[in-house]
């Protein structure tokens, strides 16, 4: 058969695909096209078939990278990092261990055909201009170390610690990672696009599929940020930890907004609207605001992340009795560096005596007073901070603990950042479970 003619070639490939799909999924091409009219089609076995736009390559299960069970937990379209995966790591989270938060699925984009379009009323010419990847790569570049963290990180603890579960992905503490982002400052691009001094908001938008929530099409992921932040330290990243940005993290180009909620850092960035009026999207109006009886009705759209801490331990953890264990963890804040980290190991029940009898040596506190009123001030011990301590990234710390005997314990870590914000014992509930920054009680079984 001659495959020189393109039309014939594609016809033939289509037929081959048809037969392959029939074989693998028991569906005819006609059926697939009919179903595909509604958008993406979930295939048996979890794969996605995009019939509206041809993908650059197939994206298995919506995420390209491998998700080994030792490192990840699947949460719907997302993948949470398990904290023990960081135990043998240096300062940065390796790309292959970095959590993935996808509203829909990883978008496979051909970097050669990629364009970033910048337009809007905030530009001297509202038609704006577009940039190819190679143009962007020739512009002045910067490297910035910063965390990426989902606003919902820790959400599950609203349920397990405060008895007020919040809907949404039940993240533990693994929706965070620190990377070295490399790219062109957003400022450089906005200046070349001709930003006016009257511009107030910029709205980046992703090229991934439109988001359907409860049957409502909310459009592509997009979320305005102030021109002030855009011109300050926002970065258009094409590199992550020295490698080209991988597909799951926004290849070929993503925005990185240091210190802010992850949703601000648009992946697979396709366009940026620059406006001389405030901009709105579902992601800064109905979502990503604190809604709850203890918050004002007009509480602003979320920007900075709060202060948090995590142990590099499985949850729950199992530790041996009768020896000193060096515990490791990390703390971070959207408002700068971490000033202090304190640890409180609390016995919940032990076989060596009544509950709360086993006080860590030298603790001096009376743990029986803990519970609803929280741990005693004397029960907190300083952890040892390790450099570096990078603002809008994290600090590593360690603490030597000798469990007094076999039993159940809760390990608490609380951080104080450079602005004096200290993790509280509880936080007021908000409807969508954002910014759970209370001290997490990490369950540990010693035996
Ligand atoms: N285009 C696009 N950008 C996006 C998202 C998305 O689904 N689509 N998810 C956002 C959210 S909610 C978070 S927390 C971060 C996660 O980044 P990561 O997957 O690289 O860890 O990307 C943000 N940027
Ligand atoms: Mo997020």
Coordinates of C-alpha atoms and ligand atoms in Angstrom, one line a residue:
X1 CA 0.0 0.0 0.0
X2 CA 1.4 3.4 -0.9
X3 CA 1.4 5.7 2.1
X4 CA 2.9 8.7 0.2
X5 CA -0.4 10.5 0.0
X6 CA -1.1 12.2 3.3
X7 CA -4.8 11.8 3.2
X8 CA -4.5 8.1 2.5
X9 CA -1.9 7.8 5.2
X10 CA -4.2 9.4 7.8
X11 CA -7.2 7.3 6.6
X12 CA -5.1 4.2 7.1
X13 CA -3.9 5.2 10.5
X14 CA -7.4 6.0 11.5
X15 CA -8.6 2.6 10.5
X16 CA -5.7 1.0 12.4
X17 CA -6.6 3.1 15.5
X18 CA -10.2 2.0 15.1
X19 CA -9.3 -1.6 15.1
X20 CA -6.9 -1.2 18.0
X21 CA -9.5 0.6 20.1
X22 CA -12.1 -2.0 19.3
X23 CA -9.7 -4.7 20.3
X24 CA -8.6 -3.0 23.6
X25 CA -11.8 -1.4 24.7
X26 CA -14.6 -3.1 22.8
X27 CA -15.8 0.2 21.3
X28 CA -16.2 1.2 17.7
X29 CA -14.7 4.4 16.3
X30 CA -18.2 5.7 15.6
X31 CA -19.1 5.2 19.3
X32 CA -15.9 6.9 20.4
X33 CA -16.6 9.9 18.2
X34 CA -20.1 10.2 19.5
X35 CA -18.9 10.1 23.1
X36 CA -16.0 12.3 22.4
X37 CA -18.3 15.1 21.3
X38 CA -18.8 15.8 25.0
X39 CA -15.1 16.4 25.5
X40 CA -12.5 14.0 26.7
X41 CA -13.4 10.4 27.1
X42 CA -12.3 8.2 29.9
X43 CA -11.2 4.9 28.5
X44 CA -11.4 1.6 30.4
X45 CA -8.2 1.3 32.3
X46 CA -8.0 5.0 33.1
X47 CA -6.5 6.4 29.9
X48 CA -7.9 9.6 28.3
X49 CA -8.7 9.9 24.6
X50 CA -9.0 13.5 23.5
X51 CA -11.1 13.6 20.3
X52 CA -11.4 17.3 20.0
X53 CA -7.6 18.2 20.0
X54 CA -5.0 15.7 19.0
X55 CA -2.5 15.4 21.9
X56 CA 1.2 15.6 21.3
X57 CA 1.4 12.2 23.0
X58 CA -0.9 10.1 25.1
X59 CA -1.2 11.0 28.7
X60 CA -1.9 7.9 30.8
X61 CA -4.3 8.5 33.7
X62 CA -4.1 12.2 33.3
X63 CA -0.6 12.3 34.7
X64 CA 2.5 11.5 32.7
X65 CA 5.1 10.7 35.4
X66 CA 5.3 7.4 37.2
X67 CA 3.5 7.4 40.6
X68 CA 5.2 4.7 42.7
X69 CA 3.2 3.8 45.8
X70 CA 6.2 4.5 48.1
X71 CA 6.2 8.2 47.0
X72 CA 2.6 9.0 46.0
X73 CA -1.0 8.7 46.9
X74 CA -3.5 9.2 44.1
X75 CA -6.3 11.6 45.0
X76 CA -8.7 11.9 42.0
X77 CA -6.9 13.7 39.2
X78 CA -4.0 14.6 41.6
X79 CA -1.1 12.9 43.2
X80 CA 0.0 13.7 46.8
X81 CA 3.6 13.2 47.8
X82 CA 4.2 11.0 50.8
X83 CA 6.5 12.7 53.3
X84 CA 8.9 9.8 53.9
X85 CA 9.9 10.3 50.3
X86 CA 11.8 13.4 51.4
X87 CA 13.7 11.7 54.2
X88 CA 16.8 11.0 52.2
X89 CA 16.6 14.1 50.0
X90 CA 18.5 17.4 50.1
X91 CA 16.9 20.8 50.1
X92 CA 14.9 20.5 46.9
X93 CA 12.0 18.1 46.1
X94 CA 13.2 16.0 43.1
X95 CA 11.0 16.5 40.0
X96 CA 10.0 12.8 40.1
X97 CA 8.7 13.1 43.7
X98 CA 6.9 16.5 43.2
X99 CA 3.1 16.5 43.9
X100 CA 0.8 17.0 41.0
X101 CA -2.5 19.0 41.2
X102 CA -4.5 18.9 38.0
X103 CA -7.9 20.3 37.7
X104 CA -8.4 18.1 34.6
X105 CA -5.4 16.4 33.1
X106 CA -1.8 17.0 32.1
X107 CA -1.8 18.8 28.7
X108 CA 0.7 17.6 26.2
X109 CA 2.0 20.6 24.2
X110 CA 4.4 20.6 21.3
X111 CA 7.0 23.2 22.4
X112 CA 7.8 24.1 18.8
X113 CA 4.3 25.2 18.1
X114 CA 3.9 26.9 21.4
X115 CA 3.0 30.6 21.7
X116 CA 2.3 32.8 24.7
X117 CA -0.2 35.5 23.9
X118 CA -0.3 38.7 25.9
X119 CA -3.1 41.2 25.3
X120 CA -5.7 43.5 26.9
X121 CA -6.7 47.0 27.9
X122 CA -3.7 47.4 30.1
X123 CA -1.3 47.4 27.2
X124 CA -0.5 50.3 24.9
X125 CA -1.7 48.2 22.0
X126 CA -4.6 46.1 23.4
X127 CA -4.0 43.5 20.6
X128 CA -0.7 42.8 22.3
X129 CA 1.8 40.3 21.0
X130 CA 2.8 36.7 21.2
X131 CA 6.1 35.1 22.2
X132 CA 7.6 31.8 21.0
X133 CA 9.5 29.7 23.5
X134 CA 12.8 30.4 21.8
X135 CA 12.1 34.2 22.1
X136 CA 11.3 33.8 25.8
X137 CA 14.4 31.7 26.3
X138 CA 16.6 34.5 24.8
X139 CA 15.3 37.1 27.3
X140 CA 17.0 37.8 30.7
X141 CA 16.5 34.8 32.9
X142 CA 16.5 34.2 36.7
X143 CA 16.6 31.2 39.0
X144 CA 14.4 31.3 42.1
X145 CA 13.9 28.7 44.8
X146 CA 10.4 28.6 46.0
X147 CA 7.7 26.2 47.3
X148 CA 4.7 25.3 45.3
X149 CA 1.8 24.4 47.7
X150 CA -1.9 23.8 47.1
X151 CA -4.2 26.1 49.2
X152 CA -6.0 22.9 50.2
X153 CA -2.8 21.2 51.6
X154 CA -3.7 19.8 55.0
X155 CA -7.5 19.9 54.3
X156 CA -8.1 16.4 55.7
X157 CA -7.2 17.6 59.2
X158 CA -10.2 19.8 59.3
X159 CA -12.0 16.5 59.5
X160 CA -9.6 14.3 61.5
X161 CA -8.5 16.9 64.1
X162 CA -11.4 19.4 64.2
X163 CA -14.4 17.2 63.4
X164 CA -15.5 19.6 60.6
X165 CA -14.6 17.8 57.3
X166 CA -14.3 20.0 54.2
X167 CA -15.2 18.9 50.7
X168 CA -12.4 18.6 48.1
X169 CA -9.2 16.6 47.8
X170 CA -8.4 15.1 51.2
X171 CA -4.7 16.1 51.2
X172 CA -2.6 15.3 54.2
X173 CA 0.6 17.5 54.1
X174 CA 2.0 16.3 50.8
X175 CA 0.6 18.9 48.4
X176 CA 3.8 20.9 48.7
X177 CA 7.3 20.8 47.3
X178 CA 10.3 23.1 46.8
X179 CA 12.0 23.5 43.4
X180 CA 14.5 25.7 41.8
X181 CA 12.5 27.4 39.1
X182 CA 14.3 28.9 36.1
X183 CA 12.8 31.3 33.5
X184 CA 12.1 34.8 32.5
X185 CA 10.6 37.3 35.1
X186 CA 7.0 38.1 34.2
X187 CA 8.0 41.8 34.4
X188 CA 10.3 41.4 31.4
X189 CA 7.5 40.0 29.3
X190 CA 5.0 42.6 30.4
X191 CA 7.4 45.4 29.6
X192 CA 8.1 44.0 26.1
X193 CA 4.3 43.7 25.6
X194 CA 3.9 47.4 26.4
X195 CA 2.2 47.4 29.8
X196 CA 0.7 50.8 30.8
X197 CA 1.0 52.5 34.2
X198 CA -2.8 52.3 34.5
X199 CA -2.8 48.4 34.4
X200 CA -4.2 46.9 37.6
X201 CA -4.6 43.1 37.1
X202 CA -3.1 40.4 34.9
X203 CA -5.0 37.1 34.3
X204 CA -2.9 34.1 33.2
X205 CA -4.8 31.2 31.6
X206 CA -3.8 27.6 31.1
X207 CA -4.1 25.5 27.8
X208 CA -5.4 22.5 29.6
X209 CA -9.1 21.4 29.2
X210 CA -12.0 23.5 30.4
X211 CA -13.0 22.7 34.0
X212 CA -16.5 21.3 34.5
X213 CA -17.7 21.6 38.1
X214 CA -21.1 20.1 39.0
X215 CA -22.2 20.3 35.3
X216 CA -21.1 24.0 35.0
X217 CA -18.3 24.8 32.5
X218 CA -16.0 27.3 34.4
X219 CA -13.7 27.6 31.4
X220 CA -9.9 27.2 31.4
X221 CA -8.0 27.5 34.7
X222 CA -7.3 31.2 35.1
X223 CA -6.8 33.4 38.1
X224 CA -6.0 37.2 38.2
X225 CA -3.1 38.6 40.2
X226 CA -2.2 42.2 40.9
X227 CA 0.2 44.0 38.6
X228 CA 2.2 44.8 41.8
X229 CA 2.9 41.1 42.4
X230 CA 3.3 40.4 38.7
X231 CA 6.1 43.0 38.4
X232 CA 7.7 42.0 41.7
X233 CA 8.8 38.4 41.7
X234 CA 6.5 36.3 39.5
X235 CA 8.5 34.1 37.1
X236 CA 7.6 32.4 33.8
X237 CA 9.4 29.2 34.3
X238 CA 10.6 26.8 31.6
X239 CA 13.0 25.0 33.9
X240 CA 12.6 23.0 37.1
X241 CA 15.6 21.8 39.2
X242 CA 17.8 22.4 36.2
X243 CA 15.8 20.3 33.8
X244 CA 13.2 21.4 31.2
X245 CA 9.9 21.8 32.9
X246 CA 8.2 18.4 32.8
X247 CA 4.7 17.8 31.3
X248 CA 2.9 17.4 34.6
X249 CA 4.2 20.7 35.9
X250 CA 3.3 22.8 33.0
X251 CA 5.6 22.1 30.0
X252 CA 6.6 24.2 28.2
X253 CA 5.9 27.2 30.4
X254 CA 4.3 27.9 33.7
X255 CA 3.9 30.9 36.0
X256 CA 5.5 30.7 39.4
X257 CA 4.1 33.1 42.0
X258 CA 6.4 32.8 45.0
X259 CA 4.7 32.4 48.4
X260 CA 1.2 32.4 47.1
X261 CA -1.4 29.6 46.9
X262 CA -0.5 27.1 44.2
X263 CA -3.5 28.0 42.0
X264 CA -1.9 31.3 41.2
X265 CA 1.0 29.5 39.4
X266 CA -0.8 28.7 36.1
X267 CA 0.6 25.6 34.3
X268 CA 0.7 25.2 30.5
X269 CA 0.4 29.0 30.3
X270 CA -1.2 30.0 27.0
X271 CA -2.2 33.6 27.5
X272 CA -2.0 36.6 29.8
X273 CA -4.7 39.2 29.8
X274 CA -3.4 42.6 31.1
X275 CA -6.3 44.9 32.1
X276 CA -6.7 48.5 33.4
X277 CA -9.8 47.2 35.4
X278 CA -10.0 44.5 38.0
X279 CA -10.4 41.0 36.6
X280 CA -12.5 38.1 37.9
X281 CA -12.7 34.4 37.4
X282 CA -14.2 31.5 39.4
X283 CA -10.7 31.1 41.0
X284 CA -10.7 34.4 42.7
X285 CA -14.5 34.8 43.4
X286 CA -16.5 31.7 44.3
X287 CA -13.3 29.7 45.0
X288 CA -10.1 30.5 46.9
X289 CA -11.8 32.8 49.4
X290 CA -12.3 32.1 53.1
X291 CA -16.0 31.4 53.6
X292 CA -17.2 30.7 57.1
X293 CA -18.9 32.1 60.2
X294 CA -15.6 33.4 61.5
X295 CA -14.6 35.2 58.3
X296 CA -15.9 38.5 57.0
X297 CA -18.4 38.1 54.0
X298 CA -16.1 40.2 51.8
X299 CA -12.8 38.3 52.7
X300 CA -10.3 38.8 49.9
X301 CA -9.1 36.3 47.4
X302 CA -6.3 34.2 48.9
X303 CA -2.7 35.2 48.2
X304 CA 0.0 34.2 50.6
X305 CA 0.3 30.7 52.1
X306 CA 0.3 30.3 55.9
X307 CA 3.0 28.7 58.2
X308 CA 3.2 24.9 58.1
X309 CA 5.4 22.0 59.3
X310 CA 5.7 18.3 58.4
X311 CA 7.6 15.4 59.7
X312 CA 9.4 13.2 57.1
X313 CA 7.6 10.2 58.5
X314 CA 4.8 7.9 57.3
X315 CA 1.4 8.8 58.6
X316 CA 0.9 6.9 60.9
X317 CA 4.5 6.2 61.7
X318 CA 6.0 3.1 63.6
X319 CA 9.2 3.7 65.6
X320 CA 11.3 1.3 67.7
X321 CA 11.2 1.6 71.5
X322 CA 14.2 2.1 73.7
X323 CA 16.5 4.3 71.6
X324 CA 17.0 7.8 70.6
X325 CA 15.6 8.7 67.2
X326 CA 16.6 11.7 65.2
X327 CA 13.3 13.0 63.7
X328 CA 13.5 15.2 60.6
X329 CA 11.0 17.6 59.1
X330 CA 10.5 20.8 57.2
X331 CA 8.6 24.1 57.9
X332 CA 7.7 26.8 55.5
X333 CA 5.7 30.1 55.2
X334 CA 4.4 32.3 52.5
X335 CA 5.5 35.4 54.4
X336 CA 9.3 34.7 54.6
X337 CA 11.8 32.6 56.5
X338 CA 11.2 30.4 59.5
X339 CA 12.4 31.8 62.8
X340 CA 11.8 28.9 65.2
X341 CA 10.4 25.3 65.2
X342 CA 9.3 23.5 68.3
X343 CA 8.4 19.9 68.9
X344 CA 5.9 18.4 71.4
X345 CA 5.9 14.6 71.7
X346 CA 2.8 13.6 73.5
X347 CA 1.9 10.1 74.9
X348 CA -1.6 9.2 74.1
X349 CA -1.6 5.7 75.6
X350 CA 1.3 3.5 76.7
X351 CA 1.7 0.1 78.1
X352 CA 4.2 1.4 80.7
X353 CA 1.5 3.2 82.7
X354 CA -1.7 5.2 82.4
X355 CA -2.4 7.4 79.5
X356 CA -0.3 10.6 79.4
X357 CA 2.1 9.1 82.0
X358 CA 5.1 8.9 79.7
X359 CA 6.5 12.4 79.5
X360 CA 9.5 12.9 77.4
X361 CA 12.6 13.1 79.6
X362 CA 13.2 16.6 80.7
X363 CA 9.9 17.9 79.3
X364 CA 8.8 19.1 82.7
X365 CA 5.3 19.5 81.5
X366 CA 2.1 17.8 82.6
X367 CA 0.7 16.3 79.5
X368 CA -2.5 15.3 81.2
X369 CA -3.4 19.0 80.9
X370 CA -3.3 18.7 77.1
X371 CA -6.4 17.9 75.1
X372 CA -8.9 20.5 74.3
X373 CA -6.9 23.2 75.9
X374 CA -3.8 22.2 74.0
X375 CA -0.3 21.2 75.2
X376 CA 1.4 22.9 78.1
X377 CA 3.9 25.7 77.3
X378 CA 6.7 23.6 79.0
X379 CA 6.1 20.7 76.7
X380 CA 7.6 22.3 73.6
X381 CA 11.3 21.7 72.8
X382 CA 13.3 23.6 70.2
X383 CA 14.2 21.7 67.0
X384 CA 17.6 22.3 65.4
X385 CA 17.3 24.3 62.2
X386 CA 19.6 23.5 59.3
X387 CA 20.6 26.0 56.6
X388 CA 19.6 27.2 54.1
X389 CA 16.4 29.0 55.3
X390 CA 15.1 30.5 52.1
X391 CA 12.1 32.9 52.2
X392 CA 9.0 31.4 50.4
X393 CA 10.8 28.0 50.4
X394 CA 11.4 25.9 53.5
X395 CA 13.8 25.1 56.3
X396 CA 14.9 21.6 57.3
X397 CA 15.1 20.7 61.0
X398 CA 15.8 17.8 63.3
X399 CA 14.9 16.8 66.8
X400 CA 16.3 13.9 68.9
X401 CA 13.5 12.0 70.7
X402 CA 13.8 9.1 73.1
X403 CA 10.3 7.6 73.4
X404 CA 9.8 6.7 77.1
X405 CA 8.3 3.3 76.3
X406 CA 6.1 1.4 73.9
X407 CA 2.7 2.9 73.1
X408 CA 0.8 5.5 71.0
X409 CA 2.1 9.0 70.7
X410 CA 1.3 12.2 68.8
X411 CA 4.2 14.2 67.5
X412 CA 3.5 17.9 67.1
X413 CA 5.7 20.4 65.3
X414 CA 5.0 24.1 65.2
X415 CA 6.8 26.8 63.4
X416 CA 7.1 30.6 63.8
X417 CA 8.0 32.6 60.8
X418 CA 10.0 35.9 60.6
X419 CA 6.8 38.0 60.8
X420 CA 5.9 36.3 64.2
X421 CA 3.1 34.1 62.9
X422 CA 3.1 30.9 64.9
X423 CA 1.1 27.8 64.1
X424 CA -2.0 27.6 66.3
X425 CA -3.6 24.5 67.9
X426 CA -6.8 25.0 65.9
X427 CA -7.9 27.2 63.0
X428 CA -11.4 28.5 62.3
X429 CA -13.3 26.4 59.8
X430 CA -13.8 27.6 56.2
X431 CA -16.2 25.9 53.8
X432 CA -13.6 24.8 51.2
X433 CA -11.0 23.7 53.7
X434 CA -8.2 26.1 52.6
X435 CA -5.0 27.0 54.5
X436 CA -5.1 24.4 57.3
X437 CA -2.1 25.8 59.2
X438 CA -2.9 24.5 62.8
X439 CA -0.3 22.1 64.4
X440 CA -0.8 18.6 62.9
X441 CA -0.8 15.8 65.5
X442 CA 1.3 13.1 63.8
X443 CA 0.3 9.7 65.0
X444 CA 3.2 7.4 66.0
X445 CA 3.2 3.9 67.3
X446 CA 6.2 3.0 69.4
X447 CA 6.9 -0.7 70.0
Ligands
LIG1 N1 -3.4 25.4 33.9 C1 -3.4 24.9 35.2 N2 -2.6 25.5 36.1 C2 -2.6 25.1 37.4 C3 -3.5 24.0 37.8 C4 -4.3 23.4 36.8 O1 -5.1 22.5 37.0 N3 -4.3 23.9 35.5 N4 -3.6 23.7 39.1 C5 -3.1 24.7 40.0 C6 -3.1 24.3 41.4 S1 -4.6 24.3 42.2 C7 -1.9 24.0 42.0 S2 -1.8 23.6 43.7 C8 -0.6 24.0 41.3 C9 0.1 22.7 41.4 O2 1.3 22.6 40.7 P1 2.1 21.3 40.4 O3 1.1 20.3 39.8 O4 3.2 21.6 39.5 O5 2.6 20.7 41.7 O6 -0.8 24.3 39.9 C10 -1.8 25.3 39.6 N5 -1.8 25.6 38.2
LIG2 MO1 -4.1 24.0 44.4

